[in-house]
Structures are given as C-alpha cells and as structure tokens.
JSON list of C-alpha atoms and ligand atoms in Angstrom, two decimals:
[
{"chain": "A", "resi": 609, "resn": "UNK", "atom": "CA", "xyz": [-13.66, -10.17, 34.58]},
{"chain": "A", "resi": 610, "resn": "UNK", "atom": "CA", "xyz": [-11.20, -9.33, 31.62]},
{"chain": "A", "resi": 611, "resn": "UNK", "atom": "CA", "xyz": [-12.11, -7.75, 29.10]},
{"chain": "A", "resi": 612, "resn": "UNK", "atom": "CA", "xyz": [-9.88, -7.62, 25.94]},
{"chain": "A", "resi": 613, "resn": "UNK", "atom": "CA", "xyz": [-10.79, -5.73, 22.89]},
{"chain": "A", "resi": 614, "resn": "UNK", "atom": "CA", "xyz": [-8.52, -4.30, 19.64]},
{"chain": "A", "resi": 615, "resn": "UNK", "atom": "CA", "xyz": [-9.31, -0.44, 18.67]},
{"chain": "A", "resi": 616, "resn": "UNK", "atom": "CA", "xyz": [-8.42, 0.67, 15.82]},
{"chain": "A", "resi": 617, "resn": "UNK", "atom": "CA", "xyz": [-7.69, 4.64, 14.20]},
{"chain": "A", "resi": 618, "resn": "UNK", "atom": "CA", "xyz": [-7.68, 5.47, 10.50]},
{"chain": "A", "resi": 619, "resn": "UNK", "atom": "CA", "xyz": [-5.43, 8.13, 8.73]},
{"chain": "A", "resi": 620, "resn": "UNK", "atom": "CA", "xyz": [-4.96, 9.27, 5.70]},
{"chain": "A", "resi": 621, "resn": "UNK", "atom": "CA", "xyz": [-2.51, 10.55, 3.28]},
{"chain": "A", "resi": 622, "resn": "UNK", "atom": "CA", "xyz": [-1.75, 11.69, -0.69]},
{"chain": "A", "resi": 623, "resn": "UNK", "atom": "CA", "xyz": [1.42, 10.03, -2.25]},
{"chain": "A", "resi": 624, "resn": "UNK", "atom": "CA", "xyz": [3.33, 8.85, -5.23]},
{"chain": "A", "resi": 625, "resn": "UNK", "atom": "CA", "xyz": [4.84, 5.36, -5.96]},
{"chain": "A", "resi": 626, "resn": "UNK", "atom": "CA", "xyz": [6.32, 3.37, -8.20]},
{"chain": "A", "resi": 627, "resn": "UNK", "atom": "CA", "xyz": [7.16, -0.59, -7.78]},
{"chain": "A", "resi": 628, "resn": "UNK", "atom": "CA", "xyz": [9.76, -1.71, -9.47]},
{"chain": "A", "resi": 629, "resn": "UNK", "atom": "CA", "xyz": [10.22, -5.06, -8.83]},
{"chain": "A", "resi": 630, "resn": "UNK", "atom": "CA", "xyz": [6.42, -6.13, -10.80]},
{"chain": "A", "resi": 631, "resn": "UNK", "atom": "CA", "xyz": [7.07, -6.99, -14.39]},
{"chain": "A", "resi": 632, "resn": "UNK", "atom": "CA", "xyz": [8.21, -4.47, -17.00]},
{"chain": "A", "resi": 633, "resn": "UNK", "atom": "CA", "xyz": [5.08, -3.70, -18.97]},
{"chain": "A", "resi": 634, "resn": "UNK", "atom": "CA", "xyz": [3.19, -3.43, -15.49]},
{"chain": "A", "resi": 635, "resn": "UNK", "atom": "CA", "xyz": [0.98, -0.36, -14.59]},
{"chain": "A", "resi": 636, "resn": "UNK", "atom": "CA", "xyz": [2.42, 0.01, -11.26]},
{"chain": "A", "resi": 637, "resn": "UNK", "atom": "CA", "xyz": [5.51, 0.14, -12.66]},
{"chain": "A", "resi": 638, "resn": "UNK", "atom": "CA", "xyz": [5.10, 3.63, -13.97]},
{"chain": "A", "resi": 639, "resn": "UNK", "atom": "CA", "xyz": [4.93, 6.45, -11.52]},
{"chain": "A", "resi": 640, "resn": "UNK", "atom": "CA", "xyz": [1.42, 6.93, -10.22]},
{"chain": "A", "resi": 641, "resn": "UNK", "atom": "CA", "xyz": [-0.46, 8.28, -6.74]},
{"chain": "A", "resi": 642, "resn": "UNK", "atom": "CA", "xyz": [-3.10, 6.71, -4.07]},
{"chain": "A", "resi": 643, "resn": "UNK", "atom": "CA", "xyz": [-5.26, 8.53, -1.59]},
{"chain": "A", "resi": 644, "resn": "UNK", "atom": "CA", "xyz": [-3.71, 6.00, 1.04]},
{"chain": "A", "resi": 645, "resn": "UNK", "atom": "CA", "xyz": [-5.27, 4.87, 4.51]},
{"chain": "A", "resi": 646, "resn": "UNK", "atom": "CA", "xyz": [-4.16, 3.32, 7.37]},
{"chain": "A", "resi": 647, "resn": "UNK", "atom": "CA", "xyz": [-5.48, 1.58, 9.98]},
{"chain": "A", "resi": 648, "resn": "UNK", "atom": "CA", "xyz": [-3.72, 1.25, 13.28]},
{"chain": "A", "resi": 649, "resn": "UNK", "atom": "CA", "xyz": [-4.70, -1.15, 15.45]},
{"chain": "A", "resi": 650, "resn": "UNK", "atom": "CA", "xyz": [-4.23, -1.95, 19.03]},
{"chain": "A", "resi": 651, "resn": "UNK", "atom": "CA", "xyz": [-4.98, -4.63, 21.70]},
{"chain": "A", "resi": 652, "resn": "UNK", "atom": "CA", "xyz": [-5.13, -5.17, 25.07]},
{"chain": "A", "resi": 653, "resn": "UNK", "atom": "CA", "xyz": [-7.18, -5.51, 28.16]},
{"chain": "A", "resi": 654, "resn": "UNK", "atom": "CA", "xyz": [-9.71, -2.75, 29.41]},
{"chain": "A", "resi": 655, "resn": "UNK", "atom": "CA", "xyz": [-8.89, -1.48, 32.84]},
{"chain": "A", "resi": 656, "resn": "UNK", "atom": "CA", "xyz": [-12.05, -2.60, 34.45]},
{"chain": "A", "resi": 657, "resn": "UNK", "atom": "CA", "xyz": [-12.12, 0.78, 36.61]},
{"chain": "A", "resi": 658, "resn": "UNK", "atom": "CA", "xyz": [-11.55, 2.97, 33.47]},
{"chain": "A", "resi": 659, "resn": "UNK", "atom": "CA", "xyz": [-13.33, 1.00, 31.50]},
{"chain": "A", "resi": 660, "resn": "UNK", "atom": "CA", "xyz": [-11.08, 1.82, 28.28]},
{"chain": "A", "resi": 661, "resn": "UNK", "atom": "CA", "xyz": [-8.01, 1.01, 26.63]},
{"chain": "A", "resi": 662, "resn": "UNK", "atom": "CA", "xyz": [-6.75, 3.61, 25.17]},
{"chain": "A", "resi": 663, "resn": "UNK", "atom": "CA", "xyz": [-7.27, 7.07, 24.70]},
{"chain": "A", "resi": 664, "resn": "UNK", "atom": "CA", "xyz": [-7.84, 7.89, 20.83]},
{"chain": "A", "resi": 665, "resn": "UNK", "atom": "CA", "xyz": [-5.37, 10.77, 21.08]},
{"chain": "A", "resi": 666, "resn": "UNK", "atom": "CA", "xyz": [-2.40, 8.27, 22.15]},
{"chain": "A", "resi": 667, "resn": "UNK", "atom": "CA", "xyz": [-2.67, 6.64, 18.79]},
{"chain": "A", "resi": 668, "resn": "UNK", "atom": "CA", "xyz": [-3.62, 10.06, 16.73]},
{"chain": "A", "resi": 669, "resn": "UNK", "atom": "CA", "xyz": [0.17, 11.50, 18.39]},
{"chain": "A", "resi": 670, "resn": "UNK", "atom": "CA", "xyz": [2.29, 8.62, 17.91]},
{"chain": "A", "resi": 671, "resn": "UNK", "atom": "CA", "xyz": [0.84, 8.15, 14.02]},
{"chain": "A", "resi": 672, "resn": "UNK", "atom": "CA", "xyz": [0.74, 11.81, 12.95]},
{"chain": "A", "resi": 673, "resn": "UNK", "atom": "CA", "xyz": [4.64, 12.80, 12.41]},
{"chain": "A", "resi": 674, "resn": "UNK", "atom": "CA", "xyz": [4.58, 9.24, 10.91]},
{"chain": "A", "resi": 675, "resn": "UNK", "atom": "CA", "xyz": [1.80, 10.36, 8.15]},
{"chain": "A", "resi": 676, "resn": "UNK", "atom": "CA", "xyz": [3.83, 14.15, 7.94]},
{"chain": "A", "resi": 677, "resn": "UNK", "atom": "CA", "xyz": [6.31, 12.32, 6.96]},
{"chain": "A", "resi": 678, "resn": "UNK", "atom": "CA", "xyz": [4.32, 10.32, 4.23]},
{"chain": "A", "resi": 679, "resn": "UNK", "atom": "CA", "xyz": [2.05, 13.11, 3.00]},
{"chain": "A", "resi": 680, "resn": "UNK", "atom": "CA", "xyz": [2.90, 14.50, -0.87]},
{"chain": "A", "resi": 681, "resn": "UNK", "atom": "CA", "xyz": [5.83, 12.39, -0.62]},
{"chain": "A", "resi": 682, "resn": "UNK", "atom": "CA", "xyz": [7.10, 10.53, -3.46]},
{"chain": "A", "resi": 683, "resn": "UNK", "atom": "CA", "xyz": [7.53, 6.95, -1.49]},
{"chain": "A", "resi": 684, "resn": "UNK", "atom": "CA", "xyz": [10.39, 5.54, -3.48]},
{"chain": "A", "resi": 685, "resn": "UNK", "atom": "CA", "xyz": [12.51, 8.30, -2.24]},
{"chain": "A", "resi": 686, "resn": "UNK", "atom": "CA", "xyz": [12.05, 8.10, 1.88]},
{"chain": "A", "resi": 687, "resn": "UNK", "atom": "CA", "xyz": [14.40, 5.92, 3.68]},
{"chain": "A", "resi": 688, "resn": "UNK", "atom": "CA", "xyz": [13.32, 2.24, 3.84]},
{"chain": "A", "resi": 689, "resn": "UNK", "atom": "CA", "xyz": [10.69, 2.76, 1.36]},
{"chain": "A", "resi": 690, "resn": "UNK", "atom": "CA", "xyz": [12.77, 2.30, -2.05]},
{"chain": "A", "resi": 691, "resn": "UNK", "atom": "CA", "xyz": [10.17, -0.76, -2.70]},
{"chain": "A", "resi": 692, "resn": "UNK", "atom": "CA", "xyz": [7.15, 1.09, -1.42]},
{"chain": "A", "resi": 693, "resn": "UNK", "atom": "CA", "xyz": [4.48, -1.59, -1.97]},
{"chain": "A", "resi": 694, "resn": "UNK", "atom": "CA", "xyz": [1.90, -1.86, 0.21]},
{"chain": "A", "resi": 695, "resn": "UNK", "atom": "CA", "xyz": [3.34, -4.95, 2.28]},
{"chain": "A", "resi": 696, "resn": "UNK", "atom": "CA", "xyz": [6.70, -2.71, 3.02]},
{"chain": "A", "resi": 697, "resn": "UNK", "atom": "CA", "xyz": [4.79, 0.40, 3.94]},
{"chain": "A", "resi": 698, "resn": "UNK", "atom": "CA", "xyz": [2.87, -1.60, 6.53]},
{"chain": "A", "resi": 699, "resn": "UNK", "atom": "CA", "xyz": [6.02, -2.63, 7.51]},
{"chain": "A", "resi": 700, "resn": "UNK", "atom": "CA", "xyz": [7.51, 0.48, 7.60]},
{"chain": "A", "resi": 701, "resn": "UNK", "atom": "CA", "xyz": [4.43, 2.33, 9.64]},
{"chain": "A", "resi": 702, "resn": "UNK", "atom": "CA", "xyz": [4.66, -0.52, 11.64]},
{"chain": "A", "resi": 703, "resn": "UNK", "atom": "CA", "xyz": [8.67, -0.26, 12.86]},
{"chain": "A", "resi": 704, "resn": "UNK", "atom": "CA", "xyz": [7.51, 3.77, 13.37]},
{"chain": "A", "resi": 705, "resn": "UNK", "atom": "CA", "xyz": [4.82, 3.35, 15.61]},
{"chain": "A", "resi": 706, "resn": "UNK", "atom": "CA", "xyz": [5.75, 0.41, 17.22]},
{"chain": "A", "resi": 707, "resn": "UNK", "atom": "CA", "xyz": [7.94, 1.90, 20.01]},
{"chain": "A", "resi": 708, "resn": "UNK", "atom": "CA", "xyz": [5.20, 4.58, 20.84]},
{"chain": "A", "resi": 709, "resn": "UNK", "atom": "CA", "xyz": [2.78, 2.35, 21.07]},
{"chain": "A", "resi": 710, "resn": "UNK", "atom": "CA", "xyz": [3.50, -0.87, 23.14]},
{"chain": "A", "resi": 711, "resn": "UNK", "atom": "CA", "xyz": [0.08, -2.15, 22.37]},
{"chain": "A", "resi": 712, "resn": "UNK", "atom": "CA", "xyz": [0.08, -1.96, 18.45]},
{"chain": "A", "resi": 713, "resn": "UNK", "atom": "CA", "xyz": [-1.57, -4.94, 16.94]},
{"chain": "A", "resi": 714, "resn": "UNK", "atom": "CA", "xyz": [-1.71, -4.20, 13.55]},
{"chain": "A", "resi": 715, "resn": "UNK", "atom": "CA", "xyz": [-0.99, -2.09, 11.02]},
{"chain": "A", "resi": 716, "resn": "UNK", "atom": "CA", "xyz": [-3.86, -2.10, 7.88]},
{"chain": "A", "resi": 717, "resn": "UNK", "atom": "CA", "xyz": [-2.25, -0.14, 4.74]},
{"chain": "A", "resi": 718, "resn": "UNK", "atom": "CA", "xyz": [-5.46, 0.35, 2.26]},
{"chain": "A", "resi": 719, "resn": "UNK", "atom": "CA", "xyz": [-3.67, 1.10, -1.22]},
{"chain": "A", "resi": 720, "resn": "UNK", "atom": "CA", "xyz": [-7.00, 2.18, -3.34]},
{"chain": "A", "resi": 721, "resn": "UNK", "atom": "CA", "xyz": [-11.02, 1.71, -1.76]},
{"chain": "A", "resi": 722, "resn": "UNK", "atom": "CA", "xyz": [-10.85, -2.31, -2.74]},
{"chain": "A", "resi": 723, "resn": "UNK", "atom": "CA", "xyz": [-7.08, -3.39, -1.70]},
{"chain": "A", "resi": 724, "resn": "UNK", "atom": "CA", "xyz": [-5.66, -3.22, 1.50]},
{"chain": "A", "resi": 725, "resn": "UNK", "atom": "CA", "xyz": [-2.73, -5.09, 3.50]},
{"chain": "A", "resi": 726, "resn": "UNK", "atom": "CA", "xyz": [-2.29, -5.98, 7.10]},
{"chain": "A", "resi": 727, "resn": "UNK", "atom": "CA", "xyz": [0.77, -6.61, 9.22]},
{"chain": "A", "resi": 728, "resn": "UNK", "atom": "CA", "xyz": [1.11, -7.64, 12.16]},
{"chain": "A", "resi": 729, "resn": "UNK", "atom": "CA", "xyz": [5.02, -7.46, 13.02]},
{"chain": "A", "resi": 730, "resn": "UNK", "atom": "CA", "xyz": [5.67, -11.40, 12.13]},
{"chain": "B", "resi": 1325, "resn": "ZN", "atom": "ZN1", "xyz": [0.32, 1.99, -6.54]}
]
C-alpha cells in the first residue's frame, strides 16, 4: 500500500525590501524589513520499508546557502530579486531549491505573522 504524504521545513531570515511597482504614496514603497519565513515543502511516496520520505536534513542543506544568501540582505539588490515581493521571492527560493530537491512541492514565503504566499512552480 502507497503511502503519499507532503513534509514540510520552516526557515527563517531578517531582510530589507522595497516594492516598487505598488502605487506611489504606498507604505511598501518605502524601504522597510520583515522577519521572513519559509516553508518548503515536499511530496512523494513513503518507502514502505523505511517508512519515510525524506530525511529533514536533505531539505535543511539544500535551503540553508539559499537563506545565507537572503539573511541581512537588502532584497532589491540580489540578482532576480529587483521586484522582491513576496510572489517573486517564492519564485526565486523556488528556482534555488528546485534542482536539489527533486521532490519540492511548494515553496510558502510568509512576509509578516498574517500574510504569506505559496508557489508551486506553475
Ligand atoms: Zn514588505
């Protein structure tokens, strides 16, 4: 019997944005931080003789030079990340990881405790 289940593995990180593409007079237009989070999800089946999917570490090294290179950053200045809104960061974790880890599923940026966006490489 089959068993497929999605794990997920949060980090965090401390940066700067600013968006410029919202209106003028916009509050996110001026330059501001977020204690981000991520989650990154993953899916597959559990090997029924293991009986996991995925070690936790596999996700922890393919993610952590991805947050080093996030961490007390200002976003708008990293490659790729000129319009660092919380759609194109997912985005943009998402490309990073994606190679490392065949079975990514998701990628859920949380910009403050209430807002959070998920991609899903579509
Ligand atoms: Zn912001």
């Amino acid at each position: 019997m089959v068993m497929r289940v999605r794990l997920s593995k949060t980090f965090h990180f401390e940066a700067a944005h600013d968006l410029p593409t919202f209106p003028d007079r916009h509050k996110c237009r001026r330059l501001h931080g977020h204690s981000f989070r991520f989650d990154v999800v993953v899916e597959g089946d559990v090997d029924p003789a293991k009986g996991y999917l995925i070690d936790y570490g596999e996700i922890k090294q393919a993610a952590e030079p991805v947050v080093n290179q996030l961490d007390h950053y200002y976003l708008n200045e990293i490659e790729g990340l000129n319009n660092p809104t919380a759609e194109n960061l997912a985005r943009w974790i998402w490309l990073k990881l994606k190679p490392a880890l065949p079975l990514l599923a998701a990628i859920i940026v949380h910009e403050t405790c209430t807002s959070g966006c998920e991609y899903n490489g579509k």
